């Protein structure tokens, strides 16, 4: 089970840190990713980190502003989001899978989502 937390309301230019905690499984066995979904939109890839942590990838719109990291010893993955923009507003989901992929269909395990709202 994956539990996402850390969402909230922030002004544009601000920062938030999302966390995803795993229970009942070992995070170190999986690539971990963050996706987001805005109202009326499809679920969008945000960032992924490999099981080892040596590989990370980001969607173009967040590269340089967001950082994904993991602490396998604590079974957690985080997404540090800086310089937030209104267009970052969405429900953010963490996911675990066997590949460091951008396609949400490759992920078998999902958290429940946490709302991020960026105001102007």
Short mmCIF file of C-alpha atoms in Angstrom, two decimals:
data_model
loop_
_atom_site.label_atom_id
_atom_site.label_comp_id
_atom_site.label_asym_id
_atom_site.label_seq_id
_atom_site.Cartn_x
_atom_site.Cartn_y
_atom_site.Cartn_z
CA UNK A 1 0.00 0.00 0.00
CA UNK A 2 1.24 3.47 -0.91
CA UNK A 3 0.29 6.56 1.06
CA UNK A 4 0.90 9.97 -0.46
CA UNK A 5 0.98 13.11 1.66
CA UNK A 6 2.24 16.67 1.70
CA UNK A 7 -0.18 18.36 -0.64
CA UNK A 8 -1.80 21.67 0.12
CA UNK A 9 -2.47 25.21 -0.99
CA UNK A 10 0.52 27.36 -1.91
CA UNK A 11 1.07 30.62 -3.72
CA UNK A 12 2.79 30.67 -7.07
CA UNK A 13 6.53 30.63 -6.59
CA UNK A 14 6.27 28.65 -3.39
CA UNK A 15 7.37 25.14 -2.54
CA UNK A 16 5.86 21.88 -1.35
CA UNK A 17 7.35 18.51 -0.56
CA UNK A 18 5.28 15.42 -1.29
CA UNK A 19 6.04 12.10 0.36
CA UNK A 20 5.00 8.59 -0.51
CA UNK A 21 5.28 5.97 2.20
CA UNK A 22 5.00 2.28 1.46
CA UNK A 23 3.66 -0.38 3.76
CA UNK A 24 3.41 -4.06 3.14
CA UNK A 25 6.06 -3.98 0.42
CA UNK A 26 9.68 -2.96 0.02
CA UNK A 27 10.10 0.23 -1.98
CA UNK A 28 13.68 -0.66 -2.87
CA UNK A 29 12.39 -3.39 -5.20
CA UNK A 30 10.51 -0.90 -7.38
CA UNK A 31 10.90 2.08 -9.60
CA UNK A 32 8.82 4.86 -8.09
CA UNK A 33 7.04 7.61 -9.97
CA UNK A 34 4.83 10.60 -9.48
CA UNK A 35 1.93 11.36 -11.77
CA UNK A 36 -0.63 14.14 -11.63
CA UNK A 37 -4.13 14.66 -12.87
CA UNK A 38 -5.90 17.97 -13.25
CA UNK A 39 -9.69 18.15 -13.56
CA UNK A 40 -10.81 17.04 -16.99
CA UNK A 41 -7.31 15.97 -17.95
CA UNK A 42 -5.61 12.62 -18.34
CA UNK A 43 -3.13 11.40 -15.77
CA UNK A 44 0.27 12.89 -16.60
CA UNK A 45 3.77 11.63 -15.87
CA UNK A 46 5.76 13.95 -13.62
CA UNK A 47 8.92 12.16 -12.46
CA UNK A 48 10.39 8.71 -11.94
CA UNK A 49 13.32 7.31 -9.98
CA UNK A 50 14.78 3.87 -10.50
CA UNK A 51 14.89 1.25 -7.78
CA UNK A 52 18.55 2.01 -7.14
CA UNK A 53 18.02 5.76 -7.23
CA UNK A 54 20.71 6.24 -9.87
CA UNK A 55 18.29 7.15 -12.65
CA UNK A 56 15.73 9.97 -12.57
CA UNK A 57 13.59 11.43 -15.31
CA UNK A 58 11.19 14.35 -15.43
CA UNK A 59 8.58 15.72 -17.72
CA UNK A 60 9.82 18.85 -19.46
CA UNK A 61 7.47 21.22 -17.65
CA UNK A 62 8.91 20.42 -14.21
CA UNK A 63 12.56 19.75 -14.98
CA UNK A 64 14.75 22.07 -12.95
CA UNK A 65 11.94 22.84 -10.51
CA UNK A 66 11.03 19.42 -9.12
CA UNK A 67 13.35 16.82 -7.61
CA UNK A 68 12.46 13.21 -6.96
CA UNK A 69 14.38 11.29 -4.32
CA UNK A 70 14.08 8.13 -2.30
CA UNK A 71 15.23 6.75 1.02
CA UNK A 72 14.91 3.01 0.71
CA UNK A 73 15.82 2.46 4.34
CA UNK A 74 12.72 4.45 5.28
CA UNK A 75 10.58 3.01 2.49
CA UNK A 76 9.74 6.49 1.25
CA UNK A 77 9.94 8.51 -1.94
CA UNK A 78 9.67 12.28 -2.06
CA UNK A 79 8.98 14.96 -4.63
CA UNK A 80 10.39 18.38 -3.80
CA UNK A 81 8.48 20.97 -5.80
CA UNK A 82 9.92 24.48 -6.05
CA UNK A 83 8.91 27.55 -8.04
CA UNK A 84 5.38 26.22 -8.26
CA UNK A 85 3.09 27.52 -10.98
CA UNK A 86 -0.68 27.60 -11.27
CA UNK A 87 -0.46 24.94 -13.97
CA UNK A 88 1.05 22.55 -11.42
CA UNK A 89 -2.36 22.38 -9.72
CA UNK A 90 -3.53 18.77 -9.75
CA UNK A 91 -3.98 15.65 -7.68
CA UNK A 92 -0.57 14.02 -7.37
CA UNK A 93 -0.23 10.24 -7.23
CA UNK A 94 2.73 8.07 -6.39
CA UNK A 95 3.14 4.73 -8.10
CA UNK A 96 5.40 1.71 -7.90
CA UNK A 97 6.42 -0.47 -10.83
CA UNK A 98 9.10 -2.76 -12.16
CA UNK A 99 10.27 -0.30 -14.84
CA UNK A 100 11.27 3.36 -14.77
CA UNK A 101 8.55 4.26 -17.25
CA UNK A 102 6.46 7.28 -18.18
CA UNK A 103 3.40 5.27 -19.14
CA UNK A 104 1.00 4.98 -16.18
CA UNK A 105 -0.21 1.62 -17.49
CA UNK A 106 3.12 0.06 -16.49
CA UNK A 107 2.55 0.76 -12.81
CA UNK A 108 0.69 -1.80 -10.74
CA UNK A 109 0.58 -0.05 -7.38
CA UNK A 110 -0.84 3.39 -6.72
CA UNK A 111 -1.30 5.71 -3.78
CA UNK A 112 -4.55 7.50 -3.14
CA UNK A 113 -3.45 10.95 -4.33
CA UNK A 114 -2.80 14.25 -2.63
CA UNK A 115 -4.16 17.59 -3.82
CA UNK A 116 -1.77 20.37 -4.77
CA UNK A 117 -3.31 23.77 -5.43
CA UNK A 118 -1.20 26.69 -6.58
CA UNK A 119 -2.81 30.11 -6.42
CA UNK A 120 -1.77 33.25 -8.22
#
